[in-house]
Coordinates of C-alpha atoms in Angstrom, one line a residue:
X1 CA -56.5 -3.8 -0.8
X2 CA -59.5 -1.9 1.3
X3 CA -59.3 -2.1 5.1
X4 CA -62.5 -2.8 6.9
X5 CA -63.1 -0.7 10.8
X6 CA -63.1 -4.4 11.8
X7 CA -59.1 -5.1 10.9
X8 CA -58.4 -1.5 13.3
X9 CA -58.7 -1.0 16.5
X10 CA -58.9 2.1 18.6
X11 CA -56.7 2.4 22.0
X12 CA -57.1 4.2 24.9
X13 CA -53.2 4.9 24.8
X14 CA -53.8 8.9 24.1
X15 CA -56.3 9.3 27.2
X16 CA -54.4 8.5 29.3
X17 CA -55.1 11.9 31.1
X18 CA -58.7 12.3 30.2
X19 CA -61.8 10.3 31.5
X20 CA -62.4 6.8 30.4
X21 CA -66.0 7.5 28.9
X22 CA -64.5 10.3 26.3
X23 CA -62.2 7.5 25.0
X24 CA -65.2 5.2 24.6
X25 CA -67.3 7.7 23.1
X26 CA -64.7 9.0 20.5
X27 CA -64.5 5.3 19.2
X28 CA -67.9 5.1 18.9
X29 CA -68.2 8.2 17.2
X30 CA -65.1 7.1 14.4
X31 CA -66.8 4.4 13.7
X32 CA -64.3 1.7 15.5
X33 CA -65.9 -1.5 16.4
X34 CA -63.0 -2.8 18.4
X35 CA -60.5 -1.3 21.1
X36 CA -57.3 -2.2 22.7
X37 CA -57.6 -1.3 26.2
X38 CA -54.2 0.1 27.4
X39 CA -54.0 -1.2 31.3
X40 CA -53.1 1.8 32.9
X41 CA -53.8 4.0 35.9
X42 CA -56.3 5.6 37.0
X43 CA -58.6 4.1 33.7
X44 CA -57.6 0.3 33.8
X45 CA -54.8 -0.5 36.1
X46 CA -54.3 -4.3 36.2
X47 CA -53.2 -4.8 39.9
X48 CA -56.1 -3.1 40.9
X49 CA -58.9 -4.0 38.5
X50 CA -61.7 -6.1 40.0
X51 CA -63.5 -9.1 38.0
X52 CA -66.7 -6.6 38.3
X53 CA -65.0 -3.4 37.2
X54 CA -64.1 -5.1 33.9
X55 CA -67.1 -6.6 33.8
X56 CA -68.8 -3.0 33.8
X57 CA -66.4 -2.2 31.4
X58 CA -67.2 -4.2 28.4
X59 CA -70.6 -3.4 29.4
X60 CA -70.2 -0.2 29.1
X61 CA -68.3 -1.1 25.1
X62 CA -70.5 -2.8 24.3
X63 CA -73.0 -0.4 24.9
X64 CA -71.4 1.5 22.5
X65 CA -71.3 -0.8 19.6
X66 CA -67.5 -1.9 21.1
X67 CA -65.8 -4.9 21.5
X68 CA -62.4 -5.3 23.3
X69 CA -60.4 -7.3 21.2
X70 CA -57.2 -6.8 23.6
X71 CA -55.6 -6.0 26.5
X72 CA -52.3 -4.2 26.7
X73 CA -50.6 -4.4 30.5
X74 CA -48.7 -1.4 31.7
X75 CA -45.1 -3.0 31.2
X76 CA -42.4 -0.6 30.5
X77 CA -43.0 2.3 33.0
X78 CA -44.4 0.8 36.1
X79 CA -42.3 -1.9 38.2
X80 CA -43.5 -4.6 35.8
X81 CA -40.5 -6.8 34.1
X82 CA -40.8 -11.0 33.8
X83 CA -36.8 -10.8 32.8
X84 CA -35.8 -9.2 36.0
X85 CA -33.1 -10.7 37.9
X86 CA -34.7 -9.6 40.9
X87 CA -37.0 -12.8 42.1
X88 CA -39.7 -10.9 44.0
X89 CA -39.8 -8.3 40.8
X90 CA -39.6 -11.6 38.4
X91 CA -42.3 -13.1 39.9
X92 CA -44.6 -10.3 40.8
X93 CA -44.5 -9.7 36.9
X94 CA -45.7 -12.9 36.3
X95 CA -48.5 -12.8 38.7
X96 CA -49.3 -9.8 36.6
X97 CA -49.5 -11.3 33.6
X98 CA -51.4 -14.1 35.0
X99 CA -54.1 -11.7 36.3
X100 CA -54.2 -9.8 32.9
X101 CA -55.3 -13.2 31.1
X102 CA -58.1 -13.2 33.8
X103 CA -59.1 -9.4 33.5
X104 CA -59.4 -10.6 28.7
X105 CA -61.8 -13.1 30.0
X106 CA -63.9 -10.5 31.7
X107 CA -63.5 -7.7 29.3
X108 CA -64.1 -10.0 26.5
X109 CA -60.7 -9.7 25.1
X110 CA -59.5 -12.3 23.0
X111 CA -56.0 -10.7 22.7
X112 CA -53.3 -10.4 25.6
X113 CA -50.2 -8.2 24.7
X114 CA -47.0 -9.6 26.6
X115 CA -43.4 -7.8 26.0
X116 CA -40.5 -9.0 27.0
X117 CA -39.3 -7.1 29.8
X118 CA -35.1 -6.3 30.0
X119 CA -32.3 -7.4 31.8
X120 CA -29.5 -5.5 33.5
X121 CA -27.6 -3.5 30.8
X122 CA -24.2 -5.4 32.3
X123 CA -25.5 -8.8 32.3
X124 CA -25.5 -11.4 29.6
X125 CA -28.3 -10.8 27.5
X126 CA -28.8 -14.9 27.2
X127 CA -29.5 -14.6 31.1
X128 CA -32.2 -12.3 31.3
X129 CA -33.4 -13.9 27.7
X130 CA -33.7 -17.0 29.5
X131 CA -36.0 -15.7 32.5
X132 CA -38.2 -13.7 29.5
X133 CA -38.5 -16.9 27.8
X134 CA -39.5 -18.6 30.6
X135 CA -41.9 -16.2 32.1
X136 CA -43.7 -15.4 28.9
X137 CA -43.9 -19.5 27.8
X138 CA -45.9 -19.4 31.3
X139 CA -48.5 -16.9 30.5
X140 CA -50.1 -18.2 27.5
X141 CA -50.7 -21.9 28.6
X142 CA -52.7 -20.1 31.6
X143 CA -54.6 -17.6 29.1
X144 CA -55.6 -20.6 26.9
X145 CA -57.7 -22.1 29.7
X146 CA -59.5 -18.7 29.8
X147 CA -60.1 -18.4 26.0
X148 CA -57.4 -16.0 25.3
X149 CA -54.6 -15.8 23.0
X150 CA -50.6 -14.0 23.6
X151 CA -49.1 -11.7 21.4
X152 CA -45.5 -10.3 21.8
X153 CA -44.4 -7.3 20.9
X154 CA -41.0 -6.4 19.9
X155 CA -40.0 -3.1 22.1
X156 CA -37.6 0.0 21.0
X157 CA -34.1 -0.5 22.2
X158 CA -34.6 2.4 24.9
X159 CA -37.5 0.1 26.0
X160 CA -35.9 -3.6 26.0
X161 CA -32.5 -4.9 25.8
X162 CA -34.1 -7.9 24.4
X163 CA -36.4 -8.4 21.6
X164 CA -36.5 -5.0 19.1
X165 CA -36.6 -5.9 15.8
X166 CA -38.3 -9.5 14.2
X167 CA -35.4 -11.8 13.7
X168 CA -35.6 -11.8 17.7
X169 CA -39.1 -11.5 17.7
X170 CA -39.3 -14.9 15.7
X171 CA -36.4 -16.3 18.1
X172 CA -37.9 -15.7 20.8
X173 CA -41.5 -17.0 19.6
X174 CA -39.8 -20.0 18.4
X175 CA -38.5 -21.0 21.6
X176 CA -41.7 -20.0 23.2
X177 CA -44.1 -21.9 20.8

C-alpha cells in the first residue's frame, strides 16, 4: 500500500516554542499539503483566538500550498476538562469546545479533535463518564451546523482516567453516536 502527502498531516505540536511562520514554512517545504493545528499558546490559543486571526491564518496556509484539515484544542494541560465535577470548570470546557468548532469554520478545518477529559481519581469512573458523555454528545451537533466533523481521541492513562485504549473508545462513541 503507498501513502499519498494527502492521507498525512503535519502538526504544529513540536513548535510549540518557535514562531508560527517556521512551522508553516517547514510543512511547505516537506511537501505536506495538510496540517493539524495544535490550539495552543502563544501560536493558536482557543480562548483567545479572534474569528479574524484564524481567518489570517488559513490565509496565511493557504498561501503556502496548506490546508487545515483540523483543529486540536489544548485539553490536558490547561484548565480544560468537560468531565469535571466542578460545574463552572464543566461548563467553561464546553464553551471551549463550542468556540473551537467556530475557530474549524474559519481556519477551514473540517476536523475538530475532542478528548474526554477525567474525573476525580476517587470517584466513580461511571460519574465523570457520564458528564464526558454528555459534554462531548454536545459538541458535535453544534460543529455540524458549521460544517465540521468530531473526532475522539483515546488518551494515555496518566492523561485520562477514562477512555485509553479502543474498547472504551468504541463505548464511548457508541453512546455518543
Amino acid at each position: 500500500m503507498t501513502l499519498s502527502l494527502r492521507q498525512i498531516t503535519g502538526s504544529n505540536f513540536a513548535y510549540q516554542h518557535l514562531p508560527f511562520e517556521r512551522f508553516l514554512d517547514d510543512a511547505a517545504d516537506l511537501g505536506r499539503e495538510q496540517v493539524e493545528l495544535w490550539g495552543i499558546a502563544p501560536q493558536l490559543h482557543v480562548p483567545q483566538l479572534s474569528d479574524a486571526e484564524a481567518r489570517a491564518i488559513r490565509r496565511r496556509a493557504e498561501s503556502r500550498g496548506l490546508t487545515v484539515r483540523c483543529l486540536t484544542p489544548e485539553q490536558v494541560m490547561y484548565p480544560v476538562n468537560v468531565a469535571s465535577p466542578v460545574t463552572w470548570l464543566r461548563a467553561a470546557s464546553i464553551g471551549m469546545f463550542r468556540r473551537a468548532a467556530e475557530l474549524c469554520a474559519e481556519l477551514g478545518a473540517e476536523l475538530l479533535l475532542l478528548t474526554p477529559g477525567r474525573g476525580f481519581e476517587n470517584e466513580p469512573v461511571e460519574a465523570a463518564w457520564r458528564r464526558s458523555a454528555d459534554a462531548i454528545g454536545e459538541t458535535p451537533a453544534y460543529a455540524g451546523t458549521l460544517g465540521v466533523t468530531c473526532v475522539v481521541e483515546p488518551l494515555q492513562r496518566v492523561e485520562s482516567n477514562l477512555v485509553n485504549d479502543s474498547r472504551a473508545l468504541a463505548r464511548m462513541l457508541d453512546e455518543i453516536g
